[in-house]
Amino acid sequence: MSTDKVVRIANGQGFWGDSQMAPIRLVEDGPIDYLTLDYLAEITMSVLQKQKRRKPEAGYATDFVELLKIIMPRCREKNIKILANAGGVNPRACVEAIKNALTEIGISGVKIAMVDGDDLLPQLDALIDGGEPFTNLDTGAPVSDIRQHITSANAYTGAAPLVAALKEGADIIVTGRTADPSLVLAPLLYEFGWAEDDYDKKAAGTIVGHLLECGAQSTGGNFTDWQQVPDFAHIGYPIAEVSADGSFVLTKHEGSGGLVNEDTVASQLLYELGDPENFLSPDCTSDFTSIQLEQVGDNRVRCSGIKGRAPTGSYKVSMSYAKGYRVLGQLAFTGPDAVAKAKLGAEIIFERCAMYGKPIPEADRFVEIFGNAACYKGAVADPVQPTEVLLRVGAKSRDRSQLEILGREIAPLVTAGPIGVTGYAGSRARPTEVIGYWPSLVDKSKVCDRYRVEEI
Amino acid sequence: MAVVKLMEIAIARSGDKGNNSNIGLRARSPEIYEFLRSELSEQRVKAHFKDICFGKVTRYELPNLRAFNFILEQSLGGGGTDTLLMDAQGKVHGLALLHMEVDVPDALLATVNKPA
């Protein structure tokens, strides 16, 4: 086995809604071997389940199919393999759509793998009756509290089925709720043949995933010293050049915008982190206090020394449930007395709700005066009276009609409230569903994640 | 001694997990890391976020990165779509922490290697 082998893996999307320019630039501007794309935030699964209930062929990230039409020709040319969790709650339909799309643009001879088995919704009753408690990890509350309202339940599964698919020659892999770091770890396990119980290497691959998964946040995006970062428009998304011993260099394409130094890399290491010595993923437990960083060139940071341990016997479960409704509207108030007038505006709106016989309890009301240190509430002194503010006003309720009334009574303030009210154009604020988040665990033995490779 | 904002001696990034946010804070020098180990307690951070964080604050240390990880429980008004806050995912909690004012010995300020 060559110890000089380097595998280049990049992530082209930090979240569904990230810039499409990123994956396009990654496949055009330099060498990469693998491209991953992340489409699934916590609430996405619930949204996709809702789409699938309305249309059986829906429930996956359609943007991925559109992106493939653009980048596939170049990926074929450069032998870049693509892994994406775009399957959502319908990986089957996603694969069918990809087959049609590639055929449309005259591409054949491509192996597409589907990975699923993460969707627990169909067998939730059996799992609960069989003794899986799905207790809320944060609050300790029992799943019976929300049982009738559950809208999605997916296990965060690991790298194994993706590795198997790669061994069968898959060029594109579409998954459901595979854990983000596993999407990146799988190609590394495949390329280097790391052992199933080599947890130090698996932790290294997992940390590569953590550094890549939020796109430009490793390469100068959302960075404290932002004035040091050149050319945000052309910001290069992160690429990890990984070696057989698990060490890697975090970098970006030559000529791209952005910045890679120990500070930008450390910033992303710390993102969405809990207990750093015990970073749990389906494949291993990683120790973030073991990582050593070293700048080894322009926009090149070497990461090494990573240690890991065995994973737990459970998968984390992403479960969401219907939690009533919310409504949110806004109006601009200009000074003098912008803040006082905005507060008065909120009082009027809630009094109107009561006049219809639909009072909203204090605890359910929401008033935020944006422009008056709303985001830094209490943390930063803001003695200067703002010239203008945005009143953000709304409420949460199980009664949708109550929230409809609130939405309707916002615009009337323009002609029936204090002077200096504007910014009312645009549609009336309408109630939308609140999707509750319920983190829990499921025993790994109860989940059958699996894969299938087909060729077009 | 000088009173400076934390951003003069550290960088930060924040993220979310359900109704909790985390703030990763990295000192601009090893000496400042040691200084902050005693200065930047959980209680001090909790007081700074008194109108934002309504649960516990826990601090973890990462000496290899001269950094701390603060978990701010119940700081996102419910999180996800369950919150109406502008900063629903705590994206700017890190920057809010960097505004904290700290009394720093001049010798420590000299260890900072930050571009103007």
PDB file of N, CA and C in Angstrom, chain A residues 3 75 78 90 96 149 174 212 235 273 296 370 391 394 430:
ATOM      1  N   THR A   3       2.203   4.718   0.824  1.00  0.00           N
ATOM      2  CA  THR A   3       1.948   5.643   1.916  1.00  0.00           C
ATOM      3  C   THR A   3       1.897   7.078   1.393  1.00  0.00           C
ATOM      4  N   CYS A  75     -17.732  15.856 -14.080  1.00  0.00           N
ATOM      5  CA  CYS A  75     -17.389  14.829 -13.088  1.00  0.00           C
ATOM      6  C   CYS A  75     -17.005  13.522 -13.775  1.00  0.00           C
ATOM      7  N   LYS A  78     -13.438  13.952 -15.146  1.00  0.00           N
ATOM      8  CA  LYS A  78     -12.391  13.986 -14.129  1.00  0.00           C
ATOM      9  C   LYS A  78     -12.514  12.838 -13.129  1.00  0.00           C
ATOM     10  N   ASN A  90     -37.215   9.858   0.504  1.00  0.00           N
ATOM     11  CA  ASN A  90     -37.571   9.080  -0.680  1.00  0.00           C
ATOM     12  C   ASN A  90     -36.380   8.880  -1.596  1.00  0.00           C
ATOM     13  N   GLU A  96     -34.552   7.499  -9.233  1.00  0.00           N
ATOM     14  CA  GLU A  96     -35.299   7.444 -10.504  1.00  0.00           C
ATOM     15  C   GLU A  96     -35.183   8.767 -11.253  1.00  0.00           C
ATOM     16  N   HIS A 149     -48.387  13.089  17.290  1.00  0.00           N
ATOM     17  CA  HIS A 149     -48.066  14.227  16.425  1.00  0.00           C
ATOM     18  C   HIS A 149     -46.765  14.060  15.648  1.00  0.00           C
ATOM     19  N   VAL A 174     -26.691   8.175  -3.331  1.00  0.00           N
ATOM     20  CA  VAL A 174     -27.784   8.990  -2.782  1.00  0.00           C
ATOM     21  C   VAL A 174     -28.248   8.332  -1.491  1.00  0.00           C
ATOM     22  N   LEU A 212     -15.620  19.858   6.728  1.00  0.00           N
ATOM     23  CA  LEU A 212     -16.143  20.123   5.387  1.00  0.00           C
ATOM     24  C   LEU A 212     -17.635  20.444   5.384  1.00  0.00           C
ATOM     25  N   ILE A 235     -15.386  32.699  -3.034  1.00  0.00           N
ATOM     26  CA  ILE A 235     -14.843  31.927  -1.916  1.00  0.00           C
ATOM     27  C   ILE A 235     -14.743  30.450  -2.283  1.00  0.00           C
ATOM     28  N   LEU A 273     -20.500  22.067  18.472  1.00  0.00           N
ATOM     29  CA  LEU A 273     -19.773  21.063  19.228  1.00  0.00           C
ATOM     30  C   LEU A 273     -20.374  20.957  20.624  1.00  0.00           C
ATOM     31  N   VAL A 296       0.984  24.922   6.975  1.00  0.00           N
ATOM     32  CA  VAL A 296       2.115  24.362   6.226  1.00  0.00           C
ATOM     33  C   VAL A 296       2.291  24.998   4.852  1.00  0.00           C
ATOM     34  N   PHE A 370     -36.221  45.004  16.442  1.00  0.00           N
ATOM     35  CA  PHE A 370     -34.954  44.833  15.745  1.00  0.00           C
ATOM     36  C   PHE A 370     -34.372  46.199  15.396  1.00  0.00           C
ATOM     37  N   LEU A 391     -40.330  46.419  13.982  1.00  0.00           N
ATOM     38  CA  LEU A 391     -41.093  45.678  14.979  1.00  0.00           C
ATOM     39  C   LEU A 391     -41.369  44.297  14.394  1.00  0.00           C
ATOM     40  N   GLY A 394     -45.485  38.644  16.757  1.00  0.00           N
ATOM     41  CA  GLY A 394     -46.148  37.387  16.408  1.00  0.00           C
ATOM     42  C   GLY A 394     -46.571  36.615  17.637  1.00  0.00           C
ATOM     43  N   ARG A 430     -49.154  35.115   7.496  1.00  0.00           N
ATOM     44  CA  ARG A 430     -50.073  33.975   7.625  1.00  0.00           C
ATOM     45  C   ARG A 430     -49.514  32.969   8.624  1.00  0.00           C
TER      46      ARG A 430
END
